[in-house]
Amino acid sequence: MTGTIDRRALDAGHTLVTPLTTTGASTALHTDAYEITMLRAALADGTAAHRATFEVFARRLPAGRRYGVVAGLGRLTEALQEFRFTAGQIAMLRAIGVADDATAAYLAEFAFTGNIDAYREGELYFPYSPVLTVSGTFGECVLLETLVLSILNADSAIATAAARMVTAAAGRPLIEMGSRRTHEEAAVAAARAAYLVGFTATSNLQAGLRHGVPVTGTSGHAFVLAHADERAGFAGQVAALGTGTTLLVDTYDTGAGIRTAIDVAGTDLGAIRIDSGDPAIEAARARTLLDSLDARGTRITVTGDLDEHRIAALADAPVDAFGVGTRLVTGAGAPTAEMIYKLVAIADAPGADAPLRPVAKRSVGKASIGGIKRASRELDDAGHAARERVVATPDLIGRTRPGRLLQVSVVRHGTVLHSPTPEEVRAHHRRAKTELLPRDLDLSPGTPRLTGAPAGRTP
Amino acid sequence: MTGTIDRRALDAGHTLVTPLTTTGASTALHTDAYEITMLRAALADGTAAHRATFEVFARRLPAGRRYGVVAGLGRLTEALQEFRFTAGQIAMLRAIGVADDATAAYLAEFAFTGNIDAYREGELYFPYSPVLTVSGTFGECVLLETLVLSILNADSAIATAAARMVTAAAGRPLIEMGSRRTHEEAAVAAARAAYLVGFTATSNLQAGLRHGVPVTGTSGHAFVLAHADERAGFAGQVAALGTGTTLLVDTYDTGAGIRTAIDVAGTDLGAIRIDSGDPAIEAARARTLLDSLDARGTRITVTGDLDEHRIAALADAPVDAFGVGTRLVTGAGAPTAEMIYKLVAIADAPGADAPLRPVAKRSVGKASIGGIKRASRELDDAGHAARERVVATPDLIGRTRPGRLLQVSVVRHGTVLHSPTPEEVRAHHRRAKTELLPRDLDLSPGTPRLTGAPAGRTP
């Protein structure tokens, strides 16, 4: 269905691609209308100028998940820098009756000047972990709700699913190839999120250009079908891409396809790909056949409806790389992280000196915990995560707390301070994951061992 | 959680917003790397110049679905016009070893010059319906695979879920408010897709600006919490947005919230919104209370984890409008339509006169049906869909066939001929849906009554 690993392109991708290219387009209308109408009402009654803090958290992880992975922070800080309202956008907001004169004037000058603290990208999170905290005036913080949640919910869902696949693959390469099964821009973000938690490469070219993800791909069934026969297709591919390429051998008959592949490419053929049938059976047969043809160095890539469970089931199969598509880009059953953005503190007067008071709603089944929070992960003597320590405080001036501090300063007075490279995110994720116990990494349905809800205060 | 219906903004949205504004950015890298390597090999051996036809279809609908809805065609024709490779993109493709000299030269001049025929946007489809057909040279057709599938799979999944919600709502307004639970650009496409099948409005501002979808929204819990008490919040909102606004009454206690709302806004209050608790119980209580307060014209909007089944369960509840978020943007359990793009015919020589031969792969469980196809929907005497008639033909020159022809000429020689307005798409969808039988519209899990697989030829 899609391409497979090509070490040359992959290595090249690591070094030659410009990372983190933004589109330069305004991101300000990735916003729900009610953020603007709330701003309008808050400007009219003065609340817009009161200091406020909003917190992003998830009340629960997707059913059966034992941990979540934060992703999207890098995309968010880029999008934040393009969060400016253009004249055309403001005219539209006036035309449809959402913005009045005062709101239009505010939006024309708008740039976020507050602070953002957050769990690092690649960090693990649990129910009620205060994943991201936005502080500033009520007016500027409320405007960011939709964009913040869209990015974190989409990217964290993919990263969480991908991390389980990485565990299942147990060190073997994973290639993201799901672009065709999701929105064209969501596909780029998914490729990035999967890479950050340990995927090897993606099929998506835009993810290569924009985010520096290694890109790979060789050939599909259409190429074989476009030729008079399979032999002619293989010959054309090998002539153009070399014997190091990956030949897709299951268009007609996999056994015959493998014999033809080695006959055409020789025993130095880089890899074969199998996209149909039972992968355990097909891979075992293919390995035996390749070895009997003396193509002992030819690798086997399998693709087609793989998820973490199917990958885990191939633990003993002679598979050298996995291509994952649909199940990765749809979050393996959990396409959104369901994080929410809640006001947790507000001042009752304008100005920097007015004290913040904690607030929380009491809606049935949807209550929240007020107050600005500090989070750390306490480790036991073996270095394993023992507790998610989340302390509500009326003030962000911190005291020393036990464990690993989870929040970093991402934005201060509107300026982005924290922009780790993809490699740094990957390294942090690997480190955080080593703090988990085997039972946290178990792929079967379970409940999270840790929680960010203060003891006895789960709403 | 999000805003609710505001008839004034909604009506205004219909007339004042510029529809179909494109971003102007190149869409060419929303492409899998293997499309480029296949092109490279096909340029080298001459196959790139052979006439070819690819077909988009789904082998199955998502589990339990009885029909699918085609969506994304309008976005696809726009994206196609921006499918040009920039110098920077080509440099990247060379740098990572995907493109060679000949491929780079081809891409630099590339514009699609072939034909596209497709089911109309808003049309219904079934397993093996030939939803979209791309004809041209092998080289130009293979390049479009990823972009075509990304758009159709994402948008059709949302439209299919949304159409079921429209059936469940039985004429009551549905507001799309799921932006925060999906990728920020996927959110815009989801709002568009939902509108095309009968949703009333969206919370997403970008969908209003770009696609002309009516936009609506008023206030959330943060606004109430930001004030000294609920009364102050309601007063601020009514002062700014008028008594026709929607007050969110469940931040603390819904009954008390409703009394305060009417006390502040008077009995002309436009609507209340309830976002928590059991919506059937809450709506009934709210209606009784509003009526007892003489606010008989105040409408009730419910939001919060609604899907088609929960909406259907509210058939007898006094709910005036539904807000749907997470379940809509995640496709209500089916976030992708799983359509595929398969070569069905190829010429064995270059040039316009070389005959096309049908091709099909025989992969285990993934076989396809070769040949270019014509599709019509046969109707019985009562006007109900009786059969999906799909006939493979070696040539697109059509003969008269019984039933309603399903394919329209969308692109001819690279020029877009078919650009219906959103209102035309909505009207076509409504018409096509009237051809279904009650059992096709049943929301319980079932199998599609129609299929595009020729009798006796299901692969």
mmCIF file of N, CA and C in Angstrom, chain A residues 112-213:
data_model
loop_
_atom_site.group_PDB
_atom_site.id
_atom_site.type_symbol
_atom_site.label_atom_id
_atom_site.label_comp_id
_atom_site.label_asym_id
_atom_site.label_seq_id
_atom_site.Cartn_x
_atom_site.Cartn_y
_atom_site.Cartn_z
ATOM 1 N N PHE A 112 -0.541 37.529 22.106
ATOM 2 C CA PHE A 112 -0.506 36.953 23.450
ATOM 3 C C PHE A 112 0.734 37.448 24.183
ATOM 4 N N THR A 113 0.539 38.001 25.383
ATOM 5 C CA THR A 113 1.668 38.540 26.147
ATOM 6 C C THR A 113 1.831 37.842 27.488
ATOM 7 N N GLY A 114 1.111 36.730 27.667
ATOM 8 C CA GLY A 114 1.147 36.037 28.942
ATOM 9 C C GLY A 114 2.199 34.936 29.008
ATOM 10 N N ASN A 115 1.976 34.020 29.955
ATOM 11 C CA ASN A 115 2.918 32.933 30.223
ATOM 12 C C ASN A 115 2.273 31.576 29.971
ATOM 13 N N ILE A 116 3.094 30.652 29.524
ATOM 14 C CA ILE A 116 2.641 29.261 29.403
ATOM 15 C C ILE A 116 3.670 28.357 30.064
ATOM 16 N N ASP A 117 3.187 27.513 30.969
ATOM 17 C CA ASP A 117 4.019 26.461 31.568
ATOM 18 C C ASP A 117 3.412 25.133 31.142
ATOM 19 N N ALA A 118 4.246 24.144 30.906
ATOM 20 C CA ALA A 118 3.679 22.893 30.393
ATOM 21 C C ALA A 118 4.577 21.712 30.682
ATOM 22 N N TYR A 119 3.952 20.541 30.693
ATOM 23 C CA TYR A 119 4.710 19.299 30.637
ATOM 24 C C TYR A 119 5.499 19.324 29.322
ATOM 25 N N ARG A 120 6.725 18.840 29.348
ATOM 26 C CA ARG A 120 7.522 18.775 28.125
ATOM 27 C C ARG A 120 6.821 17.939 27.056
ATOM 28 N N GLU A 121 7.097 18.247 25.811
ATOM 29 C CA GLU A 121 6.620 17.371 24.748
ATOM 30 C C GLU A 121 7.341 16.023 24.901
ATOM 31 N N GLY A 122 6.575 14.954 24.786
ATOM 32 C CA GLY A 122 7.130 13.613 24.999
ATOM 33 C C GLY A 122 6.982 13.117 26.416
ATOM 34 N N GLU A 123 6.597 14.025 27.337
ATOM 35 C CA GLU A 123 6.390 13.636 28.747
ATOM 36 C C GLU A 123 5.152 12.741 28.859
ATOM 37 N N LEU A 124 5.110 11.920 29.882
ATOM 38 C CA LEU A 124 3.923 11.112 30.141
ATOM 39 C C LEU A 124 2.949 11.909 31.005
ATOM 40 N N TYR A 125 1.660 11.620 30.832
ATOM 41 C CA TYR A 125 0.666 12.267 31.697
ATOM 42 C C TYR A 125 -0.376 11.249 32.112
ATOM 43 N N PHE A 126 -1.129 11.636 33.137
ATOM 44 C CA PHE A 126 -2.130 10.766 33.741
ATOM 45 C C PHE A 126 -3.404 11.591 33.977
ATOM 46 N N PRO A 127 -4.494 10.977 34.417
ATOM 47 C CA PRO A 127 -5.690 11.765 34.687
ATOM 48 C C PRO A 127 -5.376 12.919 35.638
ATOM 49 N N TYR A 128 -5.864 14.080 35.302
ATOM 50 C CA TYR A 128 -5.717 15.301 36.107
ATOM 51 C C TYR A 128 -4.285 15.852 36.163
ATOM 52 N N SER A 129 -3.365 15.307 35.399
ATOM 53 C CA SER A 129 -2.060 15.962 35.285
ATOM 54 C C SER A 129 -2.281 17.347 34.674
ATOM 55 N N PRO A 130 -1.715 18.406 35.295
ATOM 56 C CA PRO A 130 -1.886 19.762 34.735
ATOM 57 C C PRO A 130 -0.922 19.960 33.562
ATOM 58 N N VAL A 131 -1.334 19.449 32.413
ATOM 59 C CA VAL A 131 -0.449 19.308 31.252
ATOM 60 C C VAL A 131 0.068 20.649 30.749
ATOM 61 N N LEU A 132 -0.792 21.660 30.817
ATOM 62 C CA LEU A 132 -0.401 22.978 30.302
ATOM 63 C C LEU A 132 -1.177 24.040 31.062
ATOM 64 N N THR A 133 -0.496 25.130 31.412
ATOM 65 C CA THR A 133 -1.102 26.210 32.177
ATOM 66 C C THR A 133 -0.877 27.523 31.436
ATOM 67 N N VAL A 134 -1.945 28.256 31.203
ATOM 68 C CA VAL A 134 -1.868 29.528 30.483
ATOM 69 C C VAL A 134 -2.248 30.642 31.447
ATOM 70 N N SER A 135 -1.368 31.615 31.632
ATOM 71 C CA SER A 135 -1.624 32.726 32.549
ATOM 72 C C SER A 135 -1.480 34.050 31.823
ATOM 73 N N GLY A 136 -2.373 34.965 32.112
ATOM 74 C CA GLY A 136 -2.348 36.293 31.496
ATOM 75 C C GLY A 136 -3.619 37.010 31.874
ATOM 76 N N THR A 137 -4.101 37.899 31.035
ATOM 77 C CA THR A 137 -5.418 38.466 31.304
ATOM 78 C C THR A 137 -6.469 37.463 30.854
ATOM 79 N N PHE A 138 -7.661 37.567 31.446
ATOM 80 C CA PHE A 138 -8.754 36.681 31.041
ATOM 81 C C PHE A 138 -8.995 36.798 29.531
ATOM 82 N N GLY A 139 -8.946 38.009 29.021
ATOM 83 C CA GLY A 139 -9.224 38.222 27.590
ATOM 84 C C GLY A 139 -8.258 37.495 26.681
ATOM 85 N N GLU A 140 -6.968 37.576 26.994
ATOM 86 C CA GLU A 140 -6.000 36.937 26.089
ATOM 87 C C GLU A 140 -5.967 35.422 26.279
ATOM 88 N N CYS A 141 -6.221 34.962 27.498
ATOM 89 C CA CYS A 141 -6.175 33.508 27.734
ATOM 90 C C CYS A 141 -7.375 32.795 27.125
ATOM 91 N N VAL A 142 -8.552 33.437 27.211
ATOM 92 C CA VAL A 142 -9.752 32.756 26.720
ATOM 93 C C VAL A 142 -9.674 32.561 25.207
ATOM 94 N N LEU A 143 -9.005 33.470 24.518
ATOM 95 C CA LEU A 143 -8.921 33.370 23.055
ATOM 96 C C LEU A 143 -8.154 32.140 22.584
ATOM 97 N N LEU A 144 -7.250 31.641 23.417
ATOM 98 C CA LEU A 144 -6.369 30.550 22.977
ATOM 99 C C LEU A 144 -6.985 29.159 23.149
ATOM 100 N N GLU A 145 -8.131 29.068 23.815
ATOM 101 C CA GLU A 145 -8.666 27.759 24.190
ATOM 102 C C GLU A 145 -8.726 26.756 23.025
ATOM 103 N N THR A 146 -9.383 27.152 21.942
ATOM 104 C CA THR A 146 -9.638 26.183 20.872
ATOM 105 C C THR A 146 -8.335 25.722 20.219
ATOM 106 N N LEU A 147 -7.458 26.667 19.909
ATOM 107 C CA LEU A 147 -6.207 26.294 19.237
ATOM 108 C C LEU A 147 -5.365 25.377 20.121
ATOM 109 N N VAL A 148 -5.247 25.731 21.396
ATOM 110 C CA VAL A 148 -4.469 24.908 22.336
ATOM 111 C C VAL A 148 -5.013 23.479 22.371
ATOM 112 N N LEU A 149 -6.331 23.364 22.520
ATOM 113 C CA LEU A 149 -6.916 22.027 22.646
ATOM 114 C C LEU A 149 -6.852 21.243 21.335
ATOM 115 N N SER A 150 -7.101 21.899 20.212
ATOM 116 C CA SER A 150 -7.048 21.179 18.935
ATOM 117 C C SER A 150 -5.683 20.519 18.761
ATOM 118 N N ILE A 151 -4.643 21.288 19.011
ATOM 119 C CA ILE A 151 -3.294 20.771 18.778
ATOM 120 C C ILE A 151 -2.940 19.694 19.799
ATOM 121 N N LEU A 152 -3.154 19.970 21.080
ATOM 122 C CA LEU A 152 -2.770 18.984 22.095
ATOM 123 C C LEU A 152 -3.618 17.718 22.009
ATOM 124 N N ASN A 153 -4.905 17.856 21.764
ATOM 125 C CA ASN A 153 -5.754 16.665 21.701
ATOM 126 C C ASN A 153 -5.412 15.778 20.509
ATOM 127 N N ALA A 154 -5.167 16.385 19.369
ATOM 128 C CA ALA A 154 -4.853 15.579 18.190
ATOM 129 C C ALA A 154 -3.490 14.918 18.342
ATOM 130 N N ASP A 155 -2.480 15.715 18.673
ATOM 131 C CA ASP A 155 -1.121 15.185 18.675
ATOM 132 C C ASP A 155 -0.883 14.214 19.830
ATOM 133 N N SER A 156 -1.478 14.491 20.991
ATOM 134 C CA SER A 156 -1.288 13.589 22.131
ATOM 135 C C SER A 156 -1.973 12.243 21.889
ATOM 136 N N ALA A 157 -3.109 12.266 21.197
ATOM 137 C CA ALA A 157 -3.793 10.997 20.895
ATOM 138 C C ALA A 157 -2.912 10.118 20.014
ATOM 139 N N ILE A 158 -2.302 10.727 19.007
ATOM 140 C CA ILE A 158 -1.442 9.954 18.110
ATOM 141 C C ILE A 158 -0.192 9.470 18.849
ATOM 142 N N ALA A 159 0.427 10.376 19.622
ATOM 143 C CA ALA A 159 1.657 10.008 20.331
ATOM 144 C C ALA A 159 1.397 8.877 21.319
ATOM 145 N N THR A 160 0.243 8.913 21.970
ATOM 146 C CA THR A 160 -0.090 7.881 22.953
ATOM 147 C C THR A 160 -0.262 6.526 22.275
ATOM 148 N N ALA A 161 -0.940 6.522 21.123
ATOM 149 C CA ALA A 161 -1.083 5.269 20.373
ATOM 150 C C ALA A 161 0.272 4.800 19.847
ATOM 151 N N ALA A 162 1.054 5.740 19.337
ATOM 152 C CA ALA A 162 2.349 5.386 18.739
ATOM 153 C C ALA A 162 3.300 4.809 19.781
ATOM 154 N N ALA A 163 3.264 5.369 20.999
ATOM 155 C CA ALA A 163 4.176 4.890 22.049
ATOM 156 C C ALA A 163 3.915 3.421 22.366
ATOM 157 N N ARG A 164 2.643 3.027 22.320
ATOM 158 C CA ARG A 164 2.316 1.612 22.555
ATOM 159 C C ARG A 164 2.847 0.740 21.417
ATOM 160 N N MET A 165 2.793 1.248 20.200
ATOM 161 C CA MET A 165 3.331 0.488 19.067
ATOM 162 C C MET A 165 4.850 0.338 19.174
ATOM 163 N N VAL A 166 5.497 1.395 19.667
ATOM 164 C CA VAL A 166 6.954 1.328 19.860
ATOM 165 C C VAL A 166 7.291 0.243 20.882
ATOM 166 N N THR A 167 6.538 0.191 21.952
ATOM 167 C CA THR A 167 6.733 -0.883 22.936
ATOM 168 C C THR A 167 6.557 -2.248 22.279
ATOM 169 N N ALA A 168 5.505 -2.371 21.466
ATOM 170 C CA ALA A 168 5.207 -3.658 20.833
ATOM 171 C C ALA A 168 6.306 -4.079 19.857
ATOM 172 N N ALA A 169 6.892 -3.105 19.174
ATOM 173 C CA ALA A 169 7.900 -3.431 18.154
ATOM 174 C C ALA A 169 9.228 -3.847 18.769
ATOM 175 N N ALA A 170 9.430 -3.532 20.033
ATOM 176 C CA ALA A 170 10.601 -4.002 20.781
ATOM 177 C C ALA A 170 11.913 -3.742 20.043
ATOM 178 N N GLY A 171 12.055 -2.531 19.544
ATOM 179 C CA GLY A 171 13.326 -2.148 18.961
ATOM 180 C C GLY A 171 13.385 -2.237 17.454
ATOM 181 N N ARG A 172 12.428 -2.916 16.842
ATOM 182 C CA ARG A 172 12.443 -2.981 15.380
ATOM 183 C C ARG A 172 11.863 -1.691 14.786
ATOM 184 N N PRO A 173 12.308 -1.289 13.584
ATOM 185 C CA PRO A 173 11.852 -0.009 13.017
ATOM 186 C C PRO A 173 10.355 0.012 12.722
ATOM 187 N N LEU A 174 9.748 1.170 12.984
ATOM 188 C CA LEU A 174 8.337 1.420 12.675
ATOM 189 C C LEU A 174 8.259 2.585 11.697
ATOM 190 N N ILE A 175 7.510 2.391 10.624
ATOM 191 C CA ILE A 175 7.348 3.451 9.627
ATOM 192 C C ILE A 175 5.894 3.908 9.624
ATOM 193 N N GLU A 176 5.694 5.213 9.752
ATOM 194 C CA GLU A 176 4.339 5.787 9.729
ATOM 195 C C GLU A 176 3.933 5.972 8.278
ATOM 196 N N MET A 177 2.808 5.394 7.884
ATOM 197 C CA MET A 177 2.359 5.525 6.501
ATOM 198 C C MET A 177 0.839 5.662 6.418
ATOM 199 N N GLY A 178 0.266 6.456 7.312
ATOM 200 C CA GLY A 178 -1.195 6.559 7.365
ATOM 201 C C GLY A 178 -1.767 7.820 6.745
ATOM 202 N N SER A 179 -0.958 8.594 6.041
ATOM 203 C CA SER A 179 -1.432 9.894 5.536
ATOM 204 C C SER A 179 -2.748 9.794 4.791
ATOM 205 N N ARG A 180 -2.909 8.749 4.010
ATOM 206 C CA ARG A 180 -4.110 8.627 3.161
ATOM 207 C C ARG A 180 -5.377 8.369 3.954
ATOM 208 N N ARG A 181 -5.263 8.040 5.206
ATOM 209 C CA ARG A 181 -6.441 7.695 5.989
ATOM 210 C C ARG A 181 -6.887 8.797 6.940
ATOM 211 N N THR A 182 -6.299 9.997 6.804
ATOM 212 C CA THR A 182 -6.700 11.093 7.685
ATOM 213 C C THR A 182 -6.546 12.406 6.943
ATOM 214 N N HIS A 183 -7.120 13.466 7.483
ATOM 215 C CA HIS A 183 -7.028 14.801 6.879
ATOM 216 C C HIS A 183 -5.583 15.128 6.516
ATOM 217 N N GLU A 184 -5.378 15.776 5.392
ATOM 218 C CA GLU A 184 -4.021 15.971 4.858
ATOM 219 C C GLU A 184 -3.102 16.739 5.804
ATOM 220 N N GLU A 185 -3.632 17.646 6.593
ATOM 221 C CA GLU A 185 -2.773 18.342 7.569
ATOM 222 C C GLU A 185 -2.646 17.538 8.858
ATOM 223 N N ALA A 186 -3.706 16.857 9.253
ATOM 224 C CA ALA A 186 -3.606 15.976 10.423
ATOM 225 C C ALA A 186 -2.550 14.904 10.174
ATOM 226 N N ALA A 187 -2.406 14.505 8.917
ATOM 227 C CA ALA A 187 -1.411 13.498 8.558
ATOM 228 C C ALA A 187 0.006 13.974 8.862
ATOM 229 N N VAL A 188 0.267 15.227 8.589
ATOM 230 C CA VAL A 188 1.606 15.782 8.838
ATOM 231 C C VAL A 188 1.883 15.800 10.341
ATOM 232 N N ALA A 189 0.892 16.236 11.100
ATOM 233 C CA ALA A 189 1.044 16.267 12.560
ATOM 234 C C ALA A 189 1.194 14.858 13.130
ATOM 235 N N ALA A 190 0.478 13.909 12.548
ATOM 236 C CA ALA A 190 0.565 12.526 13.037
ATOM 237 C C ALA A 190 1.956 11.956 12.793
ATOM 238 N N ALA A 191 2.511 12.237 11.626
ATOM 239 C CA ALA A 191 3.864 11.755 11.321
ATOM 240 C C ALA A 191 4.869 12.322 12.314
ATOM 241 N N ARG A 192 4.691 13.605 12.634
ATOM 242 C CA ARG A 192 5.573 14.253 13.611
ATOM 243 C C ARG A 192 5.414 13.619 14.998
ATOM 244 N N ALA A 193 4.176 13.445 15.439
ATOM 245 C CA ALA A 193 3.928 12.895 16.784
ATOM 246 C C ALA A 193 4.500 11.487 16.912
ATOM 247 N N ALA A 194 4.316 10.682 15.869
ATOM 248 C CA ALA A 194 4.815 9.306 15.917
ATOM 249 C C ALA A 194 6.342 9.288 15.991
ATOM 250 N N TYR A 195 6.961 10.186 15.241
ATOM 251 C CA TYR A 195 8.432 10.259 15.261
ATOM 252 C C TYR A 195 8.942 10.641 16.658
ATOM 253 N N LEU A 196 8.249 11.545 17.307
ATOM 254 C CA LEU A 196 8.709 12.034 18.614
ATOM 255 C C LEU A 196 8.728 10.938 19.676
ATOM 256 N N VAL A 197 7.920 9.902 19.502
ATOM 257 C CA VAL A 197 7.905 8.833 20.509
ATOM 258 C C VAL A 197 8.632 7.581 20.029
ATOM 259 N N GLY A 198 9.341 7.670 18.911
ATOM 260 C CA GLY A 198 10.208 6.547 18.570
ATOM 261 C C GLY A 198 9.995 5.898 17.217
ATOM 262 N N PHE A 199 8.992 6.344 16.436
ATOM 263 C CA PHE A 199 8.912 5.833 15.071
ATOM 264 C C PHE A 199 10.191 6.216 14.324
ATOM 265 N N THR A 200 10.526 5.437 13.303
ATOM 266 C CA THR A 200 11.783 5.604 12.589
ATOM 267 C C THR A 200 11.669 6.611 11.461
ATOM 268 N N ALA A 201 10.531 6.604 10.784
ATOM 269 C CA ALA A 201 10.385 7.415 9.580
ATOM 270 C C ALA A 201 8.908 7.531 9.241
ATOM 271 N N THR A 202 8.610 8.332 8.217
ATOM 272 C CA THR A 202 7.245 8.502 7.722
ATOM 273 C C THR A 202 7.259 8.446 6.204
ATOM 274 N N SER A 203 6.097 8.164 5.633
ATOM 275 C CA SER A 203 5.932 8.267 4.186
ATOM 276 C C SER A 203 5.599 9.692 3.758
ATOM 277 N N ASN A 204 5.272 10.560 4.713
ATOM 278 C CA ASN A 204 4.699 11.871 4.394
ATOM 279 C C ASN A 204 5.774 12.909 4.069
ATOM 280 N N LEU A 205 5.772 13.397 2.846
ATOM 281 C CA LEU A 205 6.811 14.332 2.415
ATOM 282 C C LEU A 205 6.728 15.663 3.162
ATOM 283 N N GLN A 206 5.530 16.150 3.418
ATOM 284 C CA GLN A 206 5.388 17.433 4.108
ATOM 285 C C GLN A 206 5.974 17.353 5.525
ATOM 286 N N ALA A 207 5.824 16.208 6.174
ATOM 287 C CA ALA A 207 6.400 16.037 7.513
ATOM 288 C C ALA A 207 7.920 16.082 7.449
ATOM 289 N N GLY A 208 8.468 15.633 6.335
ATOM 290 C CA GLY A 208 9.910 15.742 6.141
ATOM 291 C C GLY A 208 10.346 17.181 5.993
ATOM 292 N N LEU A 209 9.650 17.909 5.150
ATOM 293 C CA LEU A 209 10.043 19.298 4.892
ATOM 294 C C LEU A 209 9.786 20.176 6.114
ATOM 295 N N ARG A 210 8.620 20.024 6.714
ATOM 296 C CA ARG A 210 8.218 20.965 7.767
ATOM 297 C C ARG A 210 8.808 20.630 9.125
ATOM 298 N N HIS A 211 8.920 19.354 9.426
ATOM 299 C CA HIS A 211 9.310 18.966 10.788
ATOM 300 C C HIS A 211 10.609 18.155 10.848
ATOM 301 N N GLY A 212 11.226 17.907 9.709
ATOM 302 C CA GLY A 212 12.481 17.178 9.740
ATOM 303 C C GLY A 212 12.353 15.703 10.046
ATOM 304 N N VAL A 213 11.167 15.140 9.871
ATOM 305 C CA VAL A 213 11.003 13.700 10.092
ATOM 306 C C VAL A 213 11.634 12.957 8.909
#
